[in-house]
PDB file of C-alpha atoms in Angstrom:
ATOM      1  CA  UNK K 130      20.922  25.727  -0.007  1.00  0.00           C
ATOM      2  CA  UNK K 131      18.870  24.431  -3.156  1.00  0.00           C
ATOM      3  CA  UNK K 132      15.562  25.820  -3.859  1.00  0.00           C
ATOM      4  CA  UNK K 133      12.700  24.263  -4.587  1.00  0.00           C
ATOM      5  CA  UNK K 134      10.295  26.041  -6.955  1.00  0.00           C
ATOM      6  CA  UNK K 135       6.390  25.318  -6.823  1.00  0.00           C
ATOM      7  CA  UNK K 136       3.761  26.266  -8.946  1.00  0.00           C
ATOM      8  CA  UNK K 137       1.031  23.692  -7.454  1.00  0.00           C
ATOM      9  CA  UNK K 138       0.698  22.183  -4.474  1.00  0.00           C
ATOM     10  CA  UNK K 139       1.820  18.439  -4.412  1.00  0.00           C
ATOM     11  CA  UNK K 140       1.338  16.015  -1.420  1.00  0.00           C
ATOM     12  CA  UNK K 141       2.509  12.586  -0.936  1.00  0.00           C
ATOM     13  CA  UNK K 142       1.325  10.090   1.961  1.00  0.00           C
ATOM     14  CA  UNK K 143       2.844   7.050   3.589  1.00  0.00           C
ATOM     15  CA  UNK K 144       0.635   5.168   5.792  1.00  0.00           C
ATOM     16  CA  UNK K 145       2.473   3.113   8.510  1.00  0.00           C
ATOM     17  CA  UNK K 146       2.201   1.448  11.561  1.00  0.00           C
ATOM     18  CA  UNK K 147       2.766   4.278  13.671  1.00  0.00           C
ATOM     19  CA  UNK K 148       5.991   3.010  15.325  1.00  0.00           C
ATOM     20  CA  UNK K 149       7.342   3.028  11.868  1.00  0.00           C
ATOM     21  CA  UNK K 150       5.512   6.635  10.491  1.00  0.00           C
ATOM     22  CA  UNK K 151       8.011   8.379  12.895  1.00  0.00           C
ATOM     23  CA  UNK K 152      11.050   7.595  11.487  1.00  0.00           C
ATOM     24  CA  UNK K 153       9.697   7.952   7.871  1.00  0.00           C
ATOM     25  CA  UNK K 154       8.684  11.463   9.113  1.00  0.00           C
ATOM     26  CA  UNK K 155      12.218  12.208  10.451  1.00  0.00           C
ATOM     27  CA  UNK K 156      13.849  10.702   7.512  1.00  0.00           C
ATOM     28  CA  UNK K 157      11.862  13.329   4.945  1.00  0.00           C
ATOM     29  CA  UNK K 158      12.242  15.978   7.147  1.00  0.00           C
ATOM     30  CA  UNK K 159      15.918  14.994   7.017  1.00  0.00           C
ATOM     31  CA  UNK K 160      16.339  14.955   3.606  1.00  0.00           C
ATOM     32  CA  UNK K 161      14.472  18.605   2.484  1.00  0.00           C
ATOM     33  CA  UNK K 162      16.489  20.199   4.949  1.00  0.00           C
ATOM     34  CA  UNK K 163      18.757  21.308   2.053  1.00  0.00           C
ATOM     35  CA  UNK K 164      15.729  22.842   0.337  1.00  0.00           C
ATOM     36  CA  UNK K 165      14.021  26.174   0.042  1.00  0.00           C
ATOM     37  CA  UNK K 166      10.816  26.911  -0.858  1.00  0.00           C
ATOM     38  CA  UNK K 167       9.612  29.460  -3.163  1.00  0.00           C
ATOM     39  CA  UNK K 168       6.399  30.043  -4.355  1.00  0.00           C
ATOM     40  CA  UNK K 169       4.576  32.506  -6.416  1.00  0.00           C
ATOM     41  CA  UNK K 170       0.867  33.184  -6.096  1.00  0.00           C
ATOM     42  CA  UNK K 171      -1.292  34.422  -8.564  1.00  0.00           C
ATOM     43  CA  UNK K 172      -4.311  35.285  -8.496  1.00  0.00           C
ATOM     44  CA  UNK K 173      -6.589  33.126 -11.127  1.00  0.00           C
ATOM     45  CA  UNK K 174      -9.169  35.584 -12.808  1.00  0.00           C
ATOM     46  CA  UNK K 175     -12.778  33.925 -12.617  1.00  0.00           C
ATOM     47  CA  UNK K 176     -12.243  32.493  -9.113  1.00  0.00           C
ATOM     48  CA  UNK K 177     -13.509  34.206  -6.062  1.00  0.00           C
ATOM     49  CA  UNK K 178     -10.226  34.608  -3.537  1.00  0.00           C
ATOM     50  CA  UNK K 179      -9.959  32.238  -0.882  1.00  0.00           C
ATOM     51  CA  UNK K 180     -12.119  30.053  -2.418  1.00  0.00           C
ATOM     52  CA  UNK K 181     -10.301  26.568  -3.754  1.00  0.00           C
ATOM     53  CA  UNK K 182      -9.647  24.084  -1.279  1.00  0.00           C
ATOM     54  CA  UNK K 183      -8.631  21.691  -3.569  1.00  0.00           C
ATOM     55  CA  UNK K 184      -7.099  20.686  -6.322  1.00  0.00           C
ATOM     56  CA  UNK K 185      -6.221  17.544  -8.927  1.00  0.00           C
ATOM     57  CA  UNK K 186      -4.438  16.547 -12.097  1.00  0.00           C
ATOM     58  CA  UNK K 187      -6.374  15.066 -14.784  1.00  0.00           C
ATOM     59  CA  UNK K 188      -3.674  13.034 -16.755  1.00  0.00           C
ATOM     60  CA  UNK K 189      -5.956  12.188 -19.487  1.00  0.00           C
ATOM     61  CA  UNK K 190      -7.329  15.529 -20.392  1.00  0.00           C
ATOM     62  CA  UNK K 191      -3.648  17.403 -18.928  1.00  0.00           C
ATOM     63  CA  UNK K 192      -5.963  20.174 -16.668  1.00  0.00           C
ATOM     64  CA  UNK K 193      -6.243  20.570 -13.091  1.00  0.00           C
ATOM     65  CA  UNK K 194      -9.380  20.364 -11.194  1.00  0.00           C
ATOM     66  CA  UNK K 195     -10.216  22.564  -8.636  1.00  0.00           C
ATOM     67  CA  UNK K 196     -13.138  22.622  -5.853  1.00  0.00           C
ATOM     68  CA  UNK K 197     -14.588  25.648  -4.330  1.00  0.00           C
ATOM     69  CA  UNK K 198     -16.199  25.252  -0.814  1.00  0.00           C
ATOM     70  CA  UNK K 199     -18.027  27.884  -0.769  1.00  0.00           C
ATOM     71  CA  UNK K 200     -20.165  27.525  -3.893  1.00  0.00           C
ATOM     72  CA  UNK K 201     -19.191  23.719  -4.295  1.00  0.00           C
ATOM     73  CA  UNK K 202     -18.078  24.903  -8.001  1.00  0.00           C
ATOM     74  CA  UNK K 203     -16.093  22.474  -9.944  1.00  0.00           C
ATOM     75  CA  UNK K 204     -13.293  24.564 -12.038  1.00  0.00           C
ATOM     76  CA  UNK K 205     -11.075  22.902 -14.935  1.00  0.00           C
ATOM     77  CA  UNK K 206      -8.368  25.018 -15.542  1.00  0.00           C
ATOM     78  CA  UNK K 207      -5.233  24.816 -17.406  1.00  0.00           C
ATOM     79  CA  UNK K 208      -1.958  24.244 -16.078  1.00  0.00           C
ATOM     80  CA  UNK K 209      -1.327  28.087 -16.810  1.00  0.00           C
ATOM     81  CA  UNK K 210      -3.987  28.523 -14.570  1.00  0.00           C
ATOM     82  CA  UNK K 211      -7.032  30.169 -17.048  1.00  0.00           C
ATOM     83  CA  UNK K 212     -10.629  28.267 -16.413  1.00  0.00           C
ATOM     84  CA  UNK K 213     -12.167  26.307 -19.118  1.00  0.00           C
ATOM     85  CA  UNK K 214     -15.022  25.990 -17.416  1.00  0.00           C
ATOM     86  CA  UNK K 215     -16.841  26.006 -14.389  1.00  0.00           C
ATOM     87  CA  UNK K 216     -19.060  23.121 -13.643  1.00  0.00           C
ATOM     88  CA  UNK K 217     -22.162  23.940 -11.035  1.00  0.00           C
ATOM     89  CA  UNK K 218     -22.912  21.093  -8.561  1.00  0.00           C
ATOM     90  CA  UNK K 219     -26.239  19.772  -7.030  1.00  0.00           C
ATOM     91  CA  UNK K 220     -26.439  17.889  -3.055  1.00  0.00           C
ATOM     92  CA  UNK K 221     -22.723  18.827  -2.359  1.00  0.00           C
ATOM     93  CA  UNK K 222     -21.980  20.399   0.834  1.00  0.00           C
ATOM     94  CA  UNK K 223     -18.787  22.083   1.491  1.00  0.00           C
ATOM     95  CA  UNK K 224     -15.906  20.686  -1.023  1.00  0.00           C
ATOM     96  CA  UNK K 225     -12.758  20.328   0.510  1.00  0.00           C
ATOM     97  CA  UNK K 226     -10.642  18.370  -1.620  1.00  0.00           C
ATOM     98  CA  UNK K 227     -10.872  16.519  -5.065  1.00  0.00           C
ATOM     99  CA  UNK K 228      -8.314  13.739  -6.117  1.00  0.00           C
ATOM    100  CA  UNK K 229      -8.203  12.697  -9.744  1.00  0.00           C
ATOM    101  CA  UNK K 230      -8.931   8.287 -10.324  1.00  0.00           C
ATOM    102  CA  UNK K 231      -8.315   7.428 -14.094  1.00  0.00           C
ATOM    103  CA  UNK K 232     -10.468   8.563 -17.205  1.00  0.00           C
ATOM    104  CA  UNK K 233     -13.148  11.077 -16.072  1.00  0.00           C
ATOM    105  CA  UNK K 234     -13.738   9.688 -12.548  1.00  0.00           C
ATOM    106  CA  UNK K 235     -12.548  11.884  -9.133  1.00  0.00           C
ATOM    107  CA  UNK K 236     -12.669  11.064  -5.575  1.00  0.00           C
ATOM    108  CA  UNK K 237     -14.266  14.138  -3.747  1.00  0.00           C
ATOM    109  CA  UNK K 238     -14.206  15.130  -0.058  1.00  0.00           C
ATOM    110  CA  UNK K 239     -17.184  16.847   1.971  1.00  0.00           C
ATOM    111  CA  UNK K 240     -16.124  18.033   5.509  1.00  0.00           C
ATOM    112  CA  UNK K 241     -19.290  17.831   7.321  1.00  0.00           C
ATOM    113  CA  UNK K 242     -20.892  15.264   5.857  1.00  0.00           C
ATOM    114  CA  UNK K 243     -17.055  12.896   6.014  1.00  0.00           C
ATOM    115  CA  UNK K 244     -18.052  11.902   2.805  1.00  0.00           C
ATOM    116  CA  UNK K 245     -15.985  10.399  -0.307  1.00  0.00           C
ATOM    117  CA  UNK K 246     -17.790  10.541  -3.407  1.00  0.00           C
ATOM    118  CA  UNK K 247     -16.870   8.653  -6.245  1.00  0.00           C
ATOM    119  CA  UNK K 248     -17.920  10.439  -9.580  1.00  0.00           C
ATOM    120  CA  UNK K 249     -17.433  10.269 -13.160  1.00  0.00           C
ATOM    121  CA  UNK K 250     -17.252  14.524 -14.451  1.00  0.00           C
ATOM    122  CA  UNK K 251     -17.972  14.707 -17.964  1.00  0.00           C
ATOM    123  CA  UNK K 252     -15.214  15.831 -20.519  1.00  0.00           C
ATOM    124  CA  UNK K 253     -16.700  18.476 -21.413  1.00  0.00           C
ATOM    125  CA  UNK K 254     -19.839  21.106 -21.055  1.00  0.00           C
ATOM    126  CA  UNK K 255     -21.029  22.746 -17.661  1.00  0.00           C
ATOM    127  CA  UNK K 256     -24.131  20.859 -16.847  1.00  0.00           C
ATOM    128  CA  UNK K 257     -24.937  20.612 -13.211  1.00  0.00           C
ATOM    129  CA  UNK K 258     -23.046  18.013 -11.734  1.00  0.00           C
ATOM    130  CA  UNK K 259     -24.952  15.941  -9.354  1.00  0.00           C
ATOM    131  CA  UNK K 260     -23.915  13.595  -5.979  1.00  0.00           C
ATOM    132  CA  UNK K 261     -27.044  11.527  -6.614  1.00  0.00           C
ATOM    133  CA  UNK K 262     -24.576  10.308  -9.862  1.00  0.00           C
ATOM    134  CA  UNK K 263     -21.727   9.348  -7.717  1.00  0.00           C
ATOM    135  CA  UNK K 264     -20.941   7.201  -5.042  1.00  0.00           C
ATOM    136  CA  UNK K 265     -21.274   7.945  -1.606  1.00  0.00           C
ATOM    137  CA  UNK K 266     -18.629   6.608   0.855  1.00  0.00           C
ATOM    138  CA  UNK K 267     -19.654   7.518   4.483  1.00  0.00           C
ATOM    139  CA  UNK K 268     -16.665   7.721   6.785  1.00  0.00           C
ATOM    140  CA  UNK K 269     -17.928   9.094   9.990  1.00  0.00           C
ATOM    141  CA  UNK K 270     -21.203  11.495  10.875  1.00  0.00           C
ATOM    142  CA  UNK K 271     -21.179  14.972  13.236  1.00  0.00           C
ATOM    143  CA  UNK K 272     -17.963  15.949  12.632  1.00  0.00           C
ATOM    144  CA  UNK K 273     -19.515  19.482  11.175  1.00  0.00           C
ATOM    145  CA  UNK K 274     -16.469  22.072  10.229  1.00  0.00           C
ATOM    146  CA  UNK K 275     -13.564  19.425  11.868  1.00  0.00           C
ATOM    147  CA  UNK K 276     -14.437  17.006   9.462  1.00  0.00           C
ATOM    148  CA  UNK K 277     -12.719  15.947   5.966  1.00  0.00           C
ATOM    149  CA  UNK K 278      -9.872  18.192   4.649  1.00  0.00           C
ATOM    150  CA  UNK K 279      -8.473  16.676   1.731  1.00  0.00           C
ATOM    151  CA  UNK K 280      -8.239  13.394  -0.656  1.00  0.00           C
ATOM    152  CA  UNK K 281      -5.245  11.520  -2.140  1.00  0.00           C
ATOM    153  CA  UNK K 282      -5.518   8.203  -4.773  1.00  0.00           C
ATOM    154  CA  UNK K 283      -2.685   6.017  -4.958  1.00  0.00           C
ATOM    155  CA  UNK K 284      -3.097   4.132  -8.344  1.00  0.00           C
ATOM    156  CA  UNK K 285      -0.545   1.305  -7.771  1.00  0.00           C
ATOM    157  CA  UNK K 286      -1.910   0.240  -4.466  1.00  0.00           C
ATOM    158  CA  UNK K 287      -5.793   0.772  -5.578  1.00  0.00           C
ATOM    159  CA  UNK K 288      -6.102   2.850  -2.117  1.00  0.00           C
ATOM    160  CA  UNK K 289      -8.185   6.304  -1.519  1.00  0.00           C
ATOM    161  CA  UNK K 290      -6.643   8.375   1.326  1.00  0.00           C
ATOM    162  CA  UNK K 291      -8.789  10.841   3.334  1.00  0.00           C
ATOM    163  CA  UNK K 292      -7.590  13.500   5.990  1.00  0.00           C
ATOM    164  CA  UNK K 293      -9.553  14.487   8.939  1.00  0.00           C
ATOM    165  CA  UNK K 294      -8.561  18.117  10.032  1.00  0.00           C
ATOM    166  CA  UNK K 295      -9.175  17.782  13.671  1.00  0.00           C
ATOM    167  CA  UNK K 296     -10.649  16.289  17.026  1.00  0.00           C
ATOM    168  CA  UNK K 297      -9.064  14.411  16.399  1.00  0.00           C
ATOM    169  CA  UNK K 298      -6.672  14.394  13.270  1.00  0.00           C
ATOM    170  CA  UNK K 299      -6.878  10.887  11.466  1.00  0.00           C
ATOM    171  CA  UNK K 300      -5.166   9.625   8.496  1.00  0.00           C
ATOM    172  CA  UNK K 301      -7.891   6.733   7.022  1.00  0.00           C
ATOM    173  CA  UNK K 302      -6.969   4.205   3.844  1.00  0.00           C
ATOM    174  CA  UNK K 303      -9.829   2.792   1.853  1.00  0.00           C
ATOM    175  CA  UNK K 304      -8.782  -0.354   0.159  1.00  0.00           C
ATOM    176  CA  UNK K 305     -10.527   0.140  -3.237  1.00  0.00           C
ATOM    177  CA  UNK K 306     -11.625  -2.934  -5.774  1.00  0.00           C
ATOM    178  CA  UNK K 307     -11.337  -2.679 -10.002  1.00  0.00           C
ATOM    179  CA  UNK K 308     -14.191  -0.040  -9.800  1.00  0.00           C
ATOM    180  CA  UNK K 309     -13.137   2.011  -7.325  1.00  0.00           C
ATOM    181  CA  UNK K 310     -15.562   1.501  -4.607  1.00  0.00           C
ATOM    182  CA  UNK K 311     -14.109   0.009  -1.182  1.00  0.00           C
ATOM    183  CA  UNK K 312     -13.630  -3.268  -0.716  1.00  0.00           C
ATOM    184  CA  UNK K 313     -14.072  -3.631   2.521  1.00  0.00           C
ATOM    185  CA  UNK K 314     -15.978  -1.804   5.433  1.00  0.00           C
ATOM    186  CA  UNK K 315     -13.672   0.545   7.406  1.00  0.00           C
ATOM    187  CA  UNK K 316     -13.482   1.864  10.786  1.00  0.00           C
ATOM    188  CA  UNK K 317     -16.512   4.664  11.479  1.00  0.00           C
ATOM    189  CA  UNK K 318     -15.447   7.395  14.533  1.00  0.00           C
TER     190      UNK K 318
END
């Protein structure tokens, strides 16, 4: 048995036709069946427990970004998890993932509102951060608390990724243009 040690959490996506997803799904499964988890946790002082619900690499500044849904904090920390800073937010509602774009732009999920918000987060400083700066991609409405869980960017396919947790669970791709908006209208619930 190998073991496969984690210090973040990683997540990859394949969007199929469903026929197809299937047997990509059995194929992974097939091929970590040799591995074995293990993961420490440690607690990271100047974050409330149970609080991050997301997180993202920054590969120009080499931190992680993390977003808090219950204060709709912004953290940069490094990858030895100590904060740099925390950056406050303004007309966010419940955070619930972040996924990093190029330079200082991030892709953020709200649950309840199904949002994607496109938004550039300065470099540096802890200024309030507000949504009116970004912009807003509306996915769905009244999906309250079974809304939005999470947000991937694929940079060689210029798509976004967003997860809906529940009633149902959907899997949407946003085909993005040069500045990272969608191209195209998508498919509303």
């Amino acid at each position: 048995m190998r073991t496969m040690f984690a210090t973040a959490y990683c997540a990859a996506v394949v969007c199929l036709q469903p026929h197809a997803a299937s047997a990509i799904a059995s194929s992974i499964a097939a091929s970590l069946a040799d591995y074995q988890v293990s993961l420490s946790i440690t607690a990271i002082q100047g974050i409330p427990d149970r609080s991050i619900s997301g997180a993202a690499f920054n590969a120009t500044t080499k931190t992680i970004y993390a977003v808090d849904d219950a204060s709709c904090a912004i953290y940069e920390l490094t990858t030895n998890g100590a904060v740099t800073r925390v950056i406050p937010t303004s007309g966010f509602e419940d955070l619930e993932g972040i996924a990093y774009h190029t330079g200082n732009f991030f892709y953020i999920a709200e649950e309840a509102q199904a949002n994607i918000v496109h938004i550039e987060i300065p470099s540096s400083g802890a200024e309030t951060l507000s949504k009116g700066k970004g912009t807003v991609f509306n996915i769905a409405s009244g999906w309250g608390n079974t809304g939005l869980e999470g947000v991937a960017f694929c940079p060689s396919k210029s798509l976004v990724y967003c997860v809906k947790e529940k009633g149902p669970p959907r899997l949407y791709r946003i085909t993005l243009d040069g500045a990272g908006t969608p191209k195209e209208a998508f498919p509303n619930d």
